[in-house]
Amino acid sequence: QKEVEQNSGPLSVPEGAIASLNCTYSDRGSQSFFWYRQYSGKSPELIMFIYSNGDKEDGRFTAQLNKASQYVSLLIRDSQPSDSATYLCAVNAGNNRKLIWGLGTSLAVNP
Amino acid sequence: GAGVSQSPSNKVTEKGKDVELRCDPISGHTALYWYRQSLGQGLEFLIYFQGNSAPDKSGLPSDRFSAERTGGSVSTLTIQRTQQEDSAVYLCASSRLAGPYEQYFGPGTRLTVT
Protein backbone atom coordinates (compact mmCIF):
# COMPACT_ATOMS: atom_id res chain seq x y z
CA GLN A 1 0.00 0.00 0.00
CA LYS A 2 1.31 3.41 -0.97
CA GLU A 3 2.07 5.52 2.07
CA VAL A 4 3.19 9.02 2.93
CA GLU A 5 4.55 9.57 6.42
CA GLN A 6 5.06 12.74 8.41
CA ASN A 7 5.89 13.40 12.03
CA SER A 8 2.70 14.59 13.68
CA GLY A 9 4.53 17.10 15.85
CA PRO A 10 3.92 19.53 17.25
CA LEU A 11 7.06 21.15 15.92
CA SER A 12 7.77 24.27 17.90
CA VAL A 13 10.18 26.95 16.66
CA PRO A 14 10.86 30.52 17.77
CA GLU A 15 9.89 33.42 15.56
CA GLY A 16 12.56 34.13 12.96
CA ALA A 17 13.99 30.60 12.99
CA ILE A 18 13.97 28.06 10.17
CA ALA A 19 11.25 25.43 10.41
CA SER A 20 12.04 22.10 8.76
CA LEU A 21 9.20 19.74 7.90
CA ASN A 22 9.87 16.27 6.58
CA CYS A 23 7.96 13.68 4.59
CA THR A 24 8.81 10.19 3.34
CA TYR A 25 6.93 8.16 0.79
CA SER A 26 6.85 4.50 -0.11
CA ASP A 27 6.16 4.42 -3.87
CA ARG A 28 9.33 4.81 -5.94
CA GLY A 29 7.15 5.60 -8.95
CA SER A 30 5.97 8.85 -7.38
CA GLN A 31 6.51 11.81 -9.65
CA SER A 32 5.04 14.97 -8.12
CA PHE A 33 5.19 16.18 -4.55
CA PHE A 34 3.07 18.81 -2.89
CA TRP A 35 3.04 20.82 0.30
CA TYR A 36 -0.19 22.23 1.63
CA ARG A 37 -0.88 24.39 4.66
CA GLN A 38 -4.06 23.96 6.68
CA TYR A 39 -5.07 26.45 9.32
CA SER A 40 -7.39 25.21 12.04
CA GLY A 41 -10.95 25.14 10.76
CA LYS A 42 -9.92 25.91 7.18
CA SER A 43 -9.34 23.87 4.06
CA PRO A 44 -5.87 22.93 2.76
CA GLU A 45 -4.07 25.59 0.74
CA LEU A 46 -1.35 24.76 -1.78
CA ILE A 47 2.06 26.17 -0.85
CA MET A 48 4.19 24.66 -3.60
CA PHE A 49 5.00 21.54 -5.56
CA ILE A 50 8.21 19.94 -6.75
CA TYR A 51 8.97 17.14 -9.21
CA SER A 52 12.71 17.36 -9.85
CA ASN A 53 15.46 16.33 -7.47
CA GLY A 54 16.98 19.23 -5.63
CA ASP A 55 15.64 22.47 -4.22
CA LYS A 56 12.82 24.73 -5.31
CA GLU A 57 12.44 28.12 -3.67
CA ASP A 58 9.38 30.34 -3.45
CA GLY A 59 9.76 33.33 -1.14
CA ARG A 60 10.40 32.09 2.39
CA PHE A 61 9.59 28.50 1.40
CA THR A 62 12.00 25.94 -0.03
CA ALA A 63 10.97 22.44 -1.04
CA GLN A 64 13.69 19.80 -1.22
CA LEU A 65 13.30 16.48 -3.03
CA ASN A 66 15.53 13.42 -2.88
CA LYS A 67 13.97 10.62 -4.92
CA ALA A 68 16.76 8.16 -4.13
CA SER A 69 15.97 8.47 -0.43
CA GLN A 70 12.22 8.88 -1.08
CA TYR A 71 12.24 12.02 0.98
CA VAL A 72 10.75 15.47 0.51
CA SER A 73 11.04 18.39 2.91
CA LEU A 74 9.78 21.93 3.34
CA LEU A 75 11.89 24.65 4.87
CA ILE A 76 10.28 27.84 6.12
CA ARG A 77 12.77 30.64 6.64
CA ASP A 78 12.18 33.55 9.02
CA SER A 79 9.22 31.74 10.55
CA GLN A 80 6.32 33.93 11.64
CA PRO A 81 3.51 33.24 14.11
CA SER A 82 1.17 33.33 11.10
CA ASP A 83 2.96 30.21 9.81
CA SER A 84 1.49 28.24 12.72
CA ALA A 85 -0.64 25.59 11.03
CA THR A 86 -0.67 21.95 10.00
CA TYR A 87 1.47 21.18 6.97
CA LEU A 88 0.34 18.36 4.72
CA CYS A 89 2.59 16.45 2.35
CA ALA A 90 0.97 14.81 -0.69
CA VAL A 91 2.43 12.62 -3.40
CA ASN A 92 1.22 11.79 -6.90
CA ALA A 93 2.23 8.56 -8.57
CA GLY A 94 2.46 8.56 -12.36
CA ASN A 95 -0.51 9.55 -14.48
CA ASN A 96 -3.02 8.84 -11.74
CA ARG A 97 -4.26 12.22 -10.58
CA LYS A 98 -5.06 10.96 -7.11
CA LEU A 99 -2.80 12.22 -4.35
CA ILE A 100 -1.66 10.15 -1.42
CA TRP A 101 -1.75 12.31 1.69
CA GLY A 102 0.27 12.35 4.86
CA LEU A 103 -1.47 13.06 8.14
CA GLY A 104 0.32 16.37 8.54
CA THR A 105 2.79 18.02 10.88
CA SER A 106 1.57 20.64 13.31
CA LEU A 107 3.87 23.69 13.44
CA ALA A 108 3.81 26.28 16.19
CA VAL A 109 5.87 29.45 15.77
CA ASN A 110 6.34 31.16 19.09
CA PRO A 111 6.69 34.96 19.26
CA GLY B 1 -10.52 33.93 -10.80
CA ALA B 2 -13.20 32.10 -8.86
CA GLY B 3 -12.04 29.21 -6.76
CA VAL B 4 -13.81 25.99 -5.82
CA SER B 5 -17.13 26.67 -4.16
CA GLN B 6 -19.13 24.37 -1.91
CA SER B 7 -22.58 24.57 -0.44
CA PRO B 8 -23.92 24.58 2.12
CA SER B 9 -21.08 25.70 4.38
CA ASN B 10 -22.77 24.06 7.35
CA LYS B 11 -25.42 21.37 7.52
CA VAL B 12 -27.07 19.98 10.62
CA THR B 13 -29.29 16.97 10.05
CA GLU B 14 -31.01 14.32 12.07
CA LYS B 15 -29.80 10.76 12.06
CA GLY B 16 -31.47 8.80 9.28
CA LYS B 17 -32.06 11.76 6.97
CA ASP B 18 -30.49 12.09 3.53
CA VAL B 19 -28.19 15.02 2.71
CA GLU B 20 -26.78 16.47 -0.50
CA LEU B 21 -23.56 18.43 -0.63
CA ARG B 22 -22.63 20.46 -3.68
CA CYS B 23 -19.29 21.33 -5.25
CA ASP B 24 -18.60 23.73 -8.10
CA PRO B 25 -15.01 23.30 -9.35
CA ILE B 26 -12.71 25.89 -10.85
CA SER B 27 -13.74 26.63 -14.43
CA GLY B 28 -11.80 24.44 -16.86
CA HIS B 29 -10.69 21.93 -14.27
CA THR B 30 -11.47 18.45 -15.51
CA ALA B 31 -10.79 16.48 -12.34
CA LEU B 32 -12.88 16.70 -9.17
CA TYR B 33 -12.25 15.01 -5.85
CA TRP B 34 -14.23 14.55 -2.66
CA TYR B 35 -12.55 14.07 0.71
CA ARG B 36 -13.75 13.74 4.27
CA GLN B 37 -11.91 15.10 7.27
CA SER B 38 -13.01 14.24 10.77
CA LEU B 39 -12.00 16.49 13.66
CA GLY B 40 -8.25 16.36 14.18
CA GLN B 41 -7.79 13.71 11.50
CA GLY B 42 -6.20 13.52 8.08
CA LEU B 43 -7.85 13.71 4.68
CA GLU B 44 -9.86 10.63 3.73
CA PHE B 45 -10.28 10.18 -0.03
CA LEU B 46 -13.85 9.41 -1.07
CA ILE B 47 -14.27 9.65 -4.84
CA TYR B 48 -12.58 11.10 -7.93
CA PHE B 49 -14.06 12.17 -11.27
CA GLN B 50 -11.94 12.71 -14.38
CA GLY B 51 -13.70 13.98 -17.47
CA ASN B 52 -16.05 11.41 -18.94
CA SER B 53 -14.24 8.44 -17.44
CA ALA B 54 -15.88 6.22 -14.86
CA PRO B 55 -15.33 7.69 -11.41
CA ASP B 56 -12.92 6.13 -8.93
CA LYS B 57 -15.23 5.25 -6.05
CA SER B 58 -12.67 3.26 -4.11
CA GLY B 59 -12.82 5.53 -1.05
CA LEU B 60 -16.57 5.56 -0.46
CA PRO B 61 -17.04 4.08 3.03
CA SER B 62 -20.41 2.45 2.42
CA ASP B 63 -23.21 2.18 -0.13
CA ARG B 64 -24.98 5.01 1.67
CA PHE B 65 -22.53 7.34 -0.05
CA SER B 66 -22.82 8.25 -3.71
CA ALA B 67 -21.75 11.08 -5.95
CA GLU B 68 -22.43 12.32 -9.42
CA ARG B 69 -20.99 14.94 -11.66
CA THR B 70 -23.24 16.56 -14.22
CA GLY B 71 -21.94 18.04 -17.46
CA GLY B 72 -18.36 17.61 -16.36
CA SER B 73 -18.71 20.43 -13.86
CA VAL B 74 -20.83 20.57 -10.71
CA SER B 75 -20.78 17.55 -8.43
CA THR B 76 -23.18 16.41 -5.73
CA LEU B 77 -22.23 14.06 -2.89
CA THR B 78 -25.24 12.32 -1.40
CA ILE B 79 -25.29 10.58 1.95
CA GLN B 80 -28.37 8.48 2.60
CA ARG B 81 -29.66 7.51 6.03
CA THR B 82 -27.02 9.60 7.77
CA GLN B 83 -25.31 8.26 10.88
CA GLN B 84 -23.53 10.15 13.65
CA GLU B 85 -20.18 8.85 12.42
CA ASP B 86 -20.78 10.71 9.15
CA SER B 87 -20.23 13.98 11.01
CA ALA B 88 -17.15 15.59 9.48
CA VAL B 89 -16.01 18.29 7.10
CA TYR B 90 -16.52 17.28 3.48
CA LEU B 91 -13.97 18.86 1.18
CA CYS B 92 -14.06 19.14 -2.57
CA ALA B 93 -11.01 19.82 -4.74
CA SER B 94 -10.38 20.21 -8.44
CA SER B 95 -7.36 20.01 -10.70
CA ARG B 96 -6.42 20.73 -14.30
CA LEU B 97 -6.08 18.30 -17.18
CA ALA B 98 -2.32 18.77 -17.41
CA GLY B 99 0.19 17.81 -14.74
CA PRO B 100 1.46 18.06 -12.09
CA TYR B 101 -2.18 17.80 -10.98
CA GLU B 102 -2.08 20.09 -8.01
CA GLN B 103 -5.44 20.19 -6.28
CA TYR B 104 -7.29 23.31 -5.19
CA PHE B 105 -9.75 22.98 -2.35
CA GLY B 106 -13.09 24.53 -1.63
CA PRO B 107 -13.97 25.83 1.84
CA GLY B 108 -15.72 22.60 2.80
CA THR B 109 -19.12 21.66 4.18
CA ARG B 110 -19.30 20.93 7.89
CA LEU B 111 -21.86 18.16 8.40
CA THR B 112 -23.26 17.49 11.85
CA VAL B 113 -25.56 14.53 12.36
CA THR B 114 -27.56 14.72 15.58
GROMACS .gro file of N, CA, C and O in nm, chain B residues 8-51:
model
  176
  119PRO      N    1  -2.399   2.344   0.121
  119PRO     CA    2  -2.392   2.458   0.212
  119PRO      C    3  -2.260   2.460   0.287
  119PRO      O    4  -2.183   2.364   0.280
  120SER      N    5  -2.231   2.566   0.360
  120SER     CA    6  -2.108   2.570   0.438
  120SER      C    7  -2.124   2.488   0.566
  120SER      O    8  -2.028   2.429   0.615
  121ASN      N    9  -2.245   2.485   0.616
  121ASN     CA   10  -2.277   2.406   0.735
  121ASN      C   11  -2.409   2.335   0.713
  121ASN      O   12  -2.501   2.391   0.654
  122LYS      N   13  -2.417   2.211   0.763
  122LYS     CA   14  -2.542   2.137   0.752
  122LYS      C   15  -2.560   2.057   0.879
  122LYS      O   16  -2.472   1.978   0.917
  123VAL      N   17  -2.672   2.078   0.945
  123VAL     CA   18  -2.707   1.998   1.062
  123VAL      C   19  -2.828   1.914   1.022
  123VAL      O   20  -2.927   1.968   0.971
  124THR      N   21  -2.820   1.786   1.043
  124THR     CA   22  -2.929   1.697   1.005
  124THR      C   23  -2.951   1.593   1.113
  124THR      O   24  -2.863   1.566   1.195
  125GLU      N   25  -3.070   1.537   1.111
  125GLU     CA   26  -3.101   1.432   1.207
  125GLU      C   27  -3.058   1.296   1.153
  125GLU      O   28  -3.065   1.270   1.032
  126LYS      N   29  -3.018   1.212   1.243
  126LYS     CA   30  -2.980   1.076   1.206
  126LYS      C   31  -3.092   1.011   1.124
  126LYS      O   32  -3.210   1.024   1.157
  127GLY      N   33  -3.050   0.947   1.014
  127GLY     CA   34  -3.147   0.880   0.928
  127GLY      C   35  -3.193   0.961   0.808
  127GLY      O   36  -3.250   0.905   0.714
  128LYS      N   37  -3.169   1.091   0.810
  128LYS     CA   38  -3.206   1.176   0.697
  128LYS      C   39  -3.101   1.167   0.586
  128LYS      O   40  -2.986   1.131   0.611
  129ASP      N   41  -3.142   1.202   0.465
  129ASP     CA   42  -3.049   1.209   0.353
  129ASP      C   43  -2.998   1.354   0.339
  129ASP      O   44  -3.073   1.448   0.366
  130VAL      N   45  -2.873   1.368   0.295
  130VAL     CA   46  -2.819   1.502   0.271
  130VAL      C   47  -2.749   1.505   0.135
  130VAL      O   48  -2.699   1.403   0.087
  131GLU      N   49  -2.749   1.624   0.075
  131GLU     CA   50  -2.678   1.647  -0.050
  131GLU      C   51  -2.582   1.763  -0.031
  131GLU      O   52  -2.620   1.869   0.016
  132LEU      N   53  -2.459   1.741  -0.071
  132LEU     CA   54  -2.356   1.843  -0.063
  132LEU      C   55  -2.311   1.875  -0.206
  132LEU      O   56  -2.292   1.785  -0.287
  133ARG      N   57  -2.292   2.003  -0.231
  133ARG     CA   58  -2.263   2.046  -0.368
  133ARG      C   59  -2.123   2.103  -0.380
  133ARG      O   60  -2.074   2.169  -0.288
  134CYS      N   61  -2.062   2.079  -0.495
  134CYS     CA   62  -1.929   2.133  -0.525
  134CYS      C   63  -1.928   2.189  -0.667
  134CYS      O   64  -1.968   2.121  -0.762
  135ASP      N   65  -1.876   2.310  -0.679
  135ASP     CA   66  -1.860   2.373  -0.810
  135ASP      C   67  -1.710   2.396  -0.831
  135ASP      O   68  -1.651   2.479  -0.762
  136PRO      N   69  -1.647   2.322  -0.923
  136PRO     CA   70  -1.501   2.330  -0.935
  136PRO      C   71  -1.457   2.458  -1.006
  136PRO      O   72  -1.539   2.534  -1.059
  137ILE      N   73  -1.328   2.479  -1.009
  137ILE     CA   74  -1.271   2.589  -1.085
  137ILE      C   75  -1.300   2.567  -1.234
  137ILE      O   76  -1.285   2.454  -1.284
  138SER      N   77  -1.341   2.672  -1.301
  138SER     CA   78  -1.374   2.663  -1.443
  138SER      C   79  -1.256   2.606  -1.522
  138SER      O   80  -1.141   2.652  -1.508
  139GLY      N   81  -1.284   2.505  -1.603
  139GLY     CA   82  -1.180   2.444  -1.686
  139GLY      C   83  -1.109   2.328  -1.621
  139GLY      O   84  -1.034   2.255  -1.688
  140HIS      N   85  -1.131   2.308  -1.493
  140HIS     CA   86  -1.069   2.193  -1.427
  140HIS      C   87  -1.149   2.068  -1.460
  140HIS      O   88  -1.271   2.064  -1.441
  141THR      N   89  -1.077   1.965  -1.506
  141THR     CA   90  -1.147   1.845  -1.551
  141THR      C   91  -1.158   1.740  -1.442
  141THR      O   92  -1.239   1.649  -1.453
  142ALA      N   93  -1.077   1.748  -1.341
  142ALA     CA   94  -1.079   1.648  -1.234
  142ALA      C   95  -1.141   1.708  -1.109
  142ALA      O   96  -1.120   1.825  -1.077
  143LEU      N   97  -1.220   1.626  -1.040
  143LEU     CA   98  -1.288   1.670  -0.917
  143LEU      C   99  -1.278   1.559  -0.815
  143LEU      O  100  -1.297   1.440  -0.848
  144TYR      N  101  -1.249   1.597  -0.692
  144TYR     CA  102  -1.225   1.501  -0.585
  144TYR      C  103  -1.312   1.538  -0.463
  144TYR      O  104  -1.331   1.656  -0.434
  145TRP      N  105  -1.357   1.436  -0.395
  145TRP     CA  106  -1.423   1.455  -0.266
  145TRP      C  107  -1.340   1.387  -0.158
  145TRP      O  108  -1.292   1.273  -0.176
  146TYR      N  109  -1.324   1.459  -0.046
  146TYR     CA  110  -1.255   1.407   0.071
  146TYR      C  111  -1.343   1.429   0.194
  146TYR      O  112  -1.432   1.515   0.195
  147ARG      N  113  -1.311   1.354   0.298
  147ARG     CA  114  -1.375   1.374   0.427
  147ARG      C  115  -1.265   1.393   0.530
  147ARG      O  116  -1.161   1.325   0.525
  148GLN      N  117  -1.287   1.487   0.622
  148GLN     CA  118  -1.191   1.510   0.727
  148GLN      C  119  -1.265   1.520   0.861
  148GLN      O  120  -1.338   1.616   0.884
  149SER      N  121  -1.244   1.421   0.944
  149SER     CA  122  -1.301   1.424   1.077
  149SER      C  123  -1.213   1.510   1.167
  149SER      O  124  -1.096   1.534   1.136
  150LEU      N  125  -1.269   1.555   1.278
  150LEU     CA  126  -1.200   1.649   1.366
  150LEU      C  127  -1.063   1.596   1.407
  150LEU      O  128  -1.053   1.486   1.463
  151GLY      N  129  -0.960   1.673   1.377
  151GLY     CA  130  -0.825   1.636   1.418
  151GLY      C  131  -0.763   1.524   1.338
  151GLY      O  132  -0.655   1.476   1.373
  152GLN      N  133  -0.828   1.483   1.230
  152GLN     CA  134  -0.779   1.371   1.150
  152GLN      C  135  -0.728   1.416   1.014
  152GLN      O  136  -0.742   1.533   0.975
  153GLY      N  137  -0.671   1.323   0.941
  153GLY     CA  138  -0.620   1.352   0.808
  153GLY      C  139  -0.730   1.349   0.704
  153GLY      O  140  -0.848   1.327   0.734
  154LEU      N  141  -0.691   1.373   0.580
  154LEU     CA  142  -0.785   1.371   0.468
  154LEU      C  143  -0.815   1.227   0.429
  154LEU      O  144  -0.724   1.147   0.409
  155GLU      N  145  -0.942   1.196   0.416
  155GLU     CA  146  -0.986   1.063   0.373
  155GLU      C  147  -1.044   1.076   0.233
  155GLU      O  148  -1.146   1.142   0.213
  156PHE      N  149  -0.980   1.014   0.136
  156PHE     CA  150  -1.028   1.018  -0.003
  156PHE      C  151  -1.161   0.946  -0.014
  156PHE      O  152  -1.178   0.835   0.041
  157LEU      N  153  -1.255   1.004  -0.085
  157LEU     CA  154  -1.385   0.941  -0.107
  157LEU      C  155  -1.404   0.898  -0.252
  157LEU      O  156  -1.426   0.780  -0.281
  158ILE      N  157  -1.397   0.994  -0.344
  158ILE     CA  158  -1.427   0.965  -0.484
  158ILE      C  159  -1.358   1.066  -0.573
  158ILE      O  160  -1.331   1.179  -0.531
  159TYR      N  161  -1.332   1.026  -0.697
  159TYR     CA  162  -1.258   1.110  -0.793
  159TYR      C  163  -1.324   1.097  -0.930
  159TYR      O  164  -1.349   0.987  -0.978
  160PHE      N  165  -1.351   1.211  -0.992
  160PHE     CA  166  -1.406   1.217  -1.127
  160PHE      C  167  -1.300   1.275  -1.220
  160PHE      O  168  -1.236   1.375  -1.187
  161GLN      N  169  -1.284   1.217  -1.337
  161GLN     CA  170  -1.194   1.271  -1.438
  161GLN      C  171  -1.265   1.270  -1.572
  161GLN      O  172  -1.284   1.163  -1.632
  162GLY      N  173  -1.305   1.386  -1.617
  162GLY     CA  174  -1.370   1.398  -1.747
  162GLY      C  175  -1.489   1.306  -1.758
  162GLY      O  176  -1.574   1.299  -1.670
   0.00000   0.00000   0.00000
